[in-house]
PDB file of C-alpha atoms in Angstrom:
ATOM      1  CA  GLN A  29     103.054 -54.303  84.730  1.00  0.00           C
ATOM      2  CA  VAL A  30     100.164 -52.272  84.008  1.00  0.00           C
ATOM      3  CA  GLN A  31      96.444 -53.283  84.439  1.00  0.00           C
ATOM      4  CA  LEU A  32      93.661 -51.366  82.743  1.00  0.00           C
ATOM      5  CA  VAL A  33      90.087 -51.743  84.129  1.00  0.00           C
ATOM      6  CA  GLU A  34      87.227 -50.478  82.214  1.00  0.00           C
ATOM      7  CA  SER A  35      83.706 -49.479  83.592  1.00  0.00           C
ATOM      8  CA  GLY A  36      80.710 -47.720  82.595  1.00  0.00           C
ATOM      9  CA  GLY A  37      79.219 -49.949  80.008  1.00  0.00           C
ATOM     10  CA  GLY A  38      75.551 -50.953  79.696  1.00  0.00           C
ATOM     11  CA  LEU A  39      72.383 -50.718  77.878  1.00  0.00           C
ATOM     12  CA  VAL A  40      71.166 -47.480  76.582  1.00  0.00           C
ATOM     13  CA  GLN A  41      68.371 -46.409  74.136  1.00  0.00           C
ATOM     14  CA  PRO A  42      69.218 -44.796  70.926  1.00  0.00           C
ATOM     15  CA  GLY A  43      70.086 -41.069  71.472  1.00  0.00           C
ATOM     16  CA  GLY A  44      71.249 -41.763  74.992  1.00  0.00           C
ATOM     17  CA  SER A  45      74.695 -41.325  76.567  1.00  0.00           C
ATOM     18  CA  LEU A  46      77.123 -43.333  78.458  1.00  0.00           C
ATOM     19  CA  ARG A  47      80.608 -42.468  79.971  1.00  0.00           C
ATOM     20  CA  LEU A  48      83.277 -45.122  79.947  1.00  0.00           C
ATOM     21  CA  SER A  49      86.180 -45.028  82.366  1.00  0.00           C
ATOM     22  CA  CYS A  50      89.390 -46.746  82.403  1.00  0.00           C
ATOM     23  CA  ALA A  51      91.721 -46.923  85.488  1.00  0.00           C
ATOM     24  CA  ALA A  52      95.298 -47.706  84.962  1.00  0.00           C
ATOM     25  CA  SER A  53      97.732 -49.151  87.530  1.00  0.00           C
ATOM     26  CA  GLY A  54     101.409 -48.345  87.630  1.00  0.00           C
ATOM     27  CA  SER A  55     103.466 -45.164  87.048  1.00  0.00           C
ATOM     28  CA  ILE A  56     103.818 -45.069  83.414  1.00  0.00           C
ATOM     29  CA  PHE A  57     100.286 -43.899  82.514  1.00  0.00           C
ATOM     30  CA  ARG A  58     101.094 -40.345  81.991  1.00  0.00           C
ATOM     31  CA  ILE A  59     103.735 -40.750  79.359  1.00  0.00           C
ATOM     32  CA  TYR A  60     101.812 -42.879  76.905  1.00  0.00           C
ATOM     33  CA  ALA A  61      98.966 -42.274  74.527  1.00  0.00           C
ATOM     34  CA  MET A  62      95.725 -44.002  75.399  1.00  0.00           C
ATOM     35  CA  GLY A  63      92.972 -45.078  73.214  1.00  0.00           C
ATOM     36  CA  TRP A  64      89.464 -46.533  73.177  1.00  0.00           C
ATOM     37  CA  TYR A  65      88.865 -49.305  70.702  1.00  0.00           C
ATOM     38  CA  ARG A  66      85.713 -51.264  70.028  1.00  0.00           C
ATOM     39  CA  GLN A  67      84.725 -54.689  68.559  1.00  0.00           C
ATOM     40  CA  ALA A  68      81.377 -55.545  67.322  1.00  0.00           C
ATOM     41  CA  PRO A  69      80.274 -59.224  66.640  1.00  0.00           C
ATOM     42  CA  GLY A  70      81.797 -60.480  63.466  1.00  0.00           C
ATOM     43  CA  LYS A  71      83.928 -57.385  62.914  1.00  0.00           C
ATOM     44  CA  GLN A  72      87.602 -56.374  63.507  1.00  0.00           C
ATOM     45  CA  ARG A  73      88.595 -54.127  66.269  1.00  0.00           C
ATOM     46  CA  GLU A  74      88.716 -50.547  65.435  1.00  0.00           C
ATOM     47  CA  LEU A  75      90.023 -47.461  66.972  1.00  0.00           C
ATOM     48  CA  VAL A  76      87.192 -45.163  68.314  1.00  0.00           C
ATOM     49  CA  ALA A  77      89.329 -42.244  69.938  1.00  0.00           C
ATOM     50  CA  ALA A  78      92.798 -41.737  71.023  1.00  0.00           C
ATOM     51  CA  ILE A  79      94.536 -39.100  73.237  1.00  0.00           C
ATOM     52  CA  THR A  80      98.310 -38.452  73.420  1.00  0.00           C
ATOM     53  CA  SER A  81     100.316 -37.701  76.710  1.00  0.00           C
ATOM     54  CA  SER A  82      99.814 -34.047  76.048  1.00  0.00           C
ATOM     55  CA  SER A  83      95.949 -34.512  75.306  1.00  0.00           C
ATOM     56  CA  SER A  84      95.845 -34.145  71.660  1.00  0.00           C
ATOM     57  CA  THR A  85      92.990 -36.223  70.323  1.00  0.00           C
ATOM     58  CA  ASN A  86      91.751 -37.917  67.307  1.00  0.00           C
ATOM     59  CA  TYR A  87      88.489 -39.697  66.473  1.00  0.00           C
ATOM     60  CA  ALA A  88      87.044 -42.159  64.060  1.00  0.00           C
ATOM     61  CA  ASP A  89      84.959 -40.480  61.468  1.00  0.00           C
ATOM     62  CA  SER A  90      81.865 -42.321  62.641  1.00  0.00           C
ATOM     63  CA  VAL A  91      82.099 -40.776  66.251  1.00  0.00           C
ATOM     64  CA  LYS A  92      83.265 -37.255  65.518  1.00  0.00           C
ATOM     65  CA  GLY A  93      81.092 -34.726  67.256  1.00  0.00           C
ATOM     66  CA  ARG A  94      79.390 -37.361  69.453  1.00  0.00           C
ATOM     67  CA  PHE A  95      82.248 -38.833  71.558  1.00  0.00           C
ATOM     68  CA  THR A  96      84.791 -37.070  73.596  1.00  0.00           C
ATOM     69  CA  ILE A  97      87.912 -38.610  74.975  1.00  0.00           C
ATOM     70  CA  SER A  98      89.848 -37.113  78.095  1.00  0.00           C
ATOM     71  CA  ARG A  99      92.408 -38.073  80.470  1.00  0.00           C
ATOM     72  CA  ASP A 100      93.348 -37.342  84.182  1.00  0.00           C
ATOM     73  CA  ASN A 101      97.061 -38.101  84.649  1.00  0.00           C
ATOM     74  CA  GLY A 102      96.645 -37.200  88.320  1.00  0.00           C
ATOM     75  CA  LYS A 103      94.138 -40.097  88.758  1.00  0.00           C
ATOM     76  CA  ASN A 104      95.625 -42.353  85.872  1.00  0.00           C
ATOM     77  CA  THR A 105      92.231 -42.549  84.106  1.00  0.00           C
ATOM     78  CA  VAL A 106      90.937 -41.953  80.750  1.00  0.00           C
ATOM     79  CA  HIS A 107      87.393 -41.506  79.812  1.00  0.00           C
ATOM     80  CA  LEU A 108      85.134 -41.751  76.927  1.00  0.00           C
ATOM     81  CA  GLN A 109      81.953 -39.656  76.993  1.00  0.00           C
ATOM     82  CA  MET A 110      79.466 -41.056  74.429  1.00  0.00           C
ATOM     83  CA  ASN A 111      76.516 -39.009  73.357  1.00  0.00           C
ATOM     84  CA  SER A 112      73.740 -39.425  70.792  1.00  0.00           C
ATOM     85  CA  LEU A 113      74.441 -43.131  70.743  1.00  0.00           C
ATOM     86  CA  LYS A 114      73.341 -45.271  67.815  1.00  0.00           C
ATOM     87  CA  PRO A 115      72.563 -48.941  67.403  1.00  0.00           C
ATOM     88  CA  GLU A 116      75.737 -49.344  65.409  1.00  0.00           C
ATOM     89  CA  ASP A 117      77.743 -48.191  68.285  1.00  0.00           C
ATOM     90  CA  THR A 118      77.025 -51.547  69.868  1.00  0.00           C
ATOM     91  CA  ALA A 119      80.129 -53.432  70.735  1.00  0.00           C
ATOM     92  CA  VAL A 120      82.759 -54.317  73.359  1.00  0.00           C
ATOM     93  CA  TYR A 121      84.844 -51.319  74.156  1.00  0.00           C
ATOM     94  CA  TYR A 122      88.400 -51.701  75.043  1.00  0.00           C
ATOM     95  CA  CYS A 123      91.016 -49.492  76.756  1.00  0.00           C
ATOM     96  CA  ASN A 124      94.451 -49.344  75.307  1.00  0.00           C
ATOM     97  CA  LEU A 125      97.793 -48.129  76.622  1.00  0.00           C
ATOM     98  CA  ASP A 126      99.911 -47.548  73.547  1.00  0.00           C
ATOM     99  CA  ARG A 127     103.214 -48.957  74.671  1.00  0.00           C
ATOM    100  CA  LYS A 128     104.878 -50.139  71.575  1.00  0.00           C
ATOM    101  CA  PRO A 129     105.592 -52.734  70.535  1.00  0.00           C
ATOM    102  CA  PHE A 130     103.585 -54.401  73.356  1.00  0.00           C
ATOM    103  CA  PRO A 131     100.402 -52.396  74.127  1.00  0.00           C
ATOM    104  CA  TYR A 132      98.206 -53.046  77.176  1.00  0.00           C
ATOM    105  CA  TRP A 133      94.546 -53.849  76.977  1.00  0.00           C
ATOM    106  CA  GLY A 134      91.705 -53.852  79.289  1.00  0.00           C
ATOM    107  CA  GLN A 135      89.236 -56.645  79.530  1.00  0.00           C
ATOM    108  CA  GLY A 136      86.472 -54.847  77.769  1.00  0.00           C
ATOM    109  CA  THR A 137      83.095 -53.350  78.696  1.00  0.00           C
ATOM    110  CA  GLN A 138      79.940 -54.133  76.721  1.00  0.00           C
ATOM    111  CA  VAL A 139      77.901 -51.191  75.360  1.00  0.00           C
ATOM    112  CA  THR A 140      74.499 -52.106  73.965  1.00  0.00           C
ATOM    113  CA  VAL A 141      72.401 -49.466  72.068  1.00  0.00           C
ATOM    114  CA  SER A 142      68.820 -50.640  71.651  1.00  0.00           C
ATOM    115  CA  SER A 143      65.381 -49.762  72.227  1.00  0.00           C
TER     116      SER A 143
END
């Protein structure tokens, strides 16, 4: 069993930065891809960024150049550095461990971008 615990969300002004972290329990972390998803009110959950076990990354077009995903396999953590935040980045952000066919999800952390 794997547990994912997110932290680092909060309220930030437009143009500001936040760093989300996801801590994973268990020993399987390092062999799976990890991802950050987000879900805004009334919208579907969408992939924001993903990182493979070998640290290859991909990003949603809406966050390219502003967000950076990284992982530390020694500490079982994955991070999402978010810069130049916009009001449209407001959402609940979820950490994902891509264990098919049953991925693991964290409980989510709220990010609100507002002046």
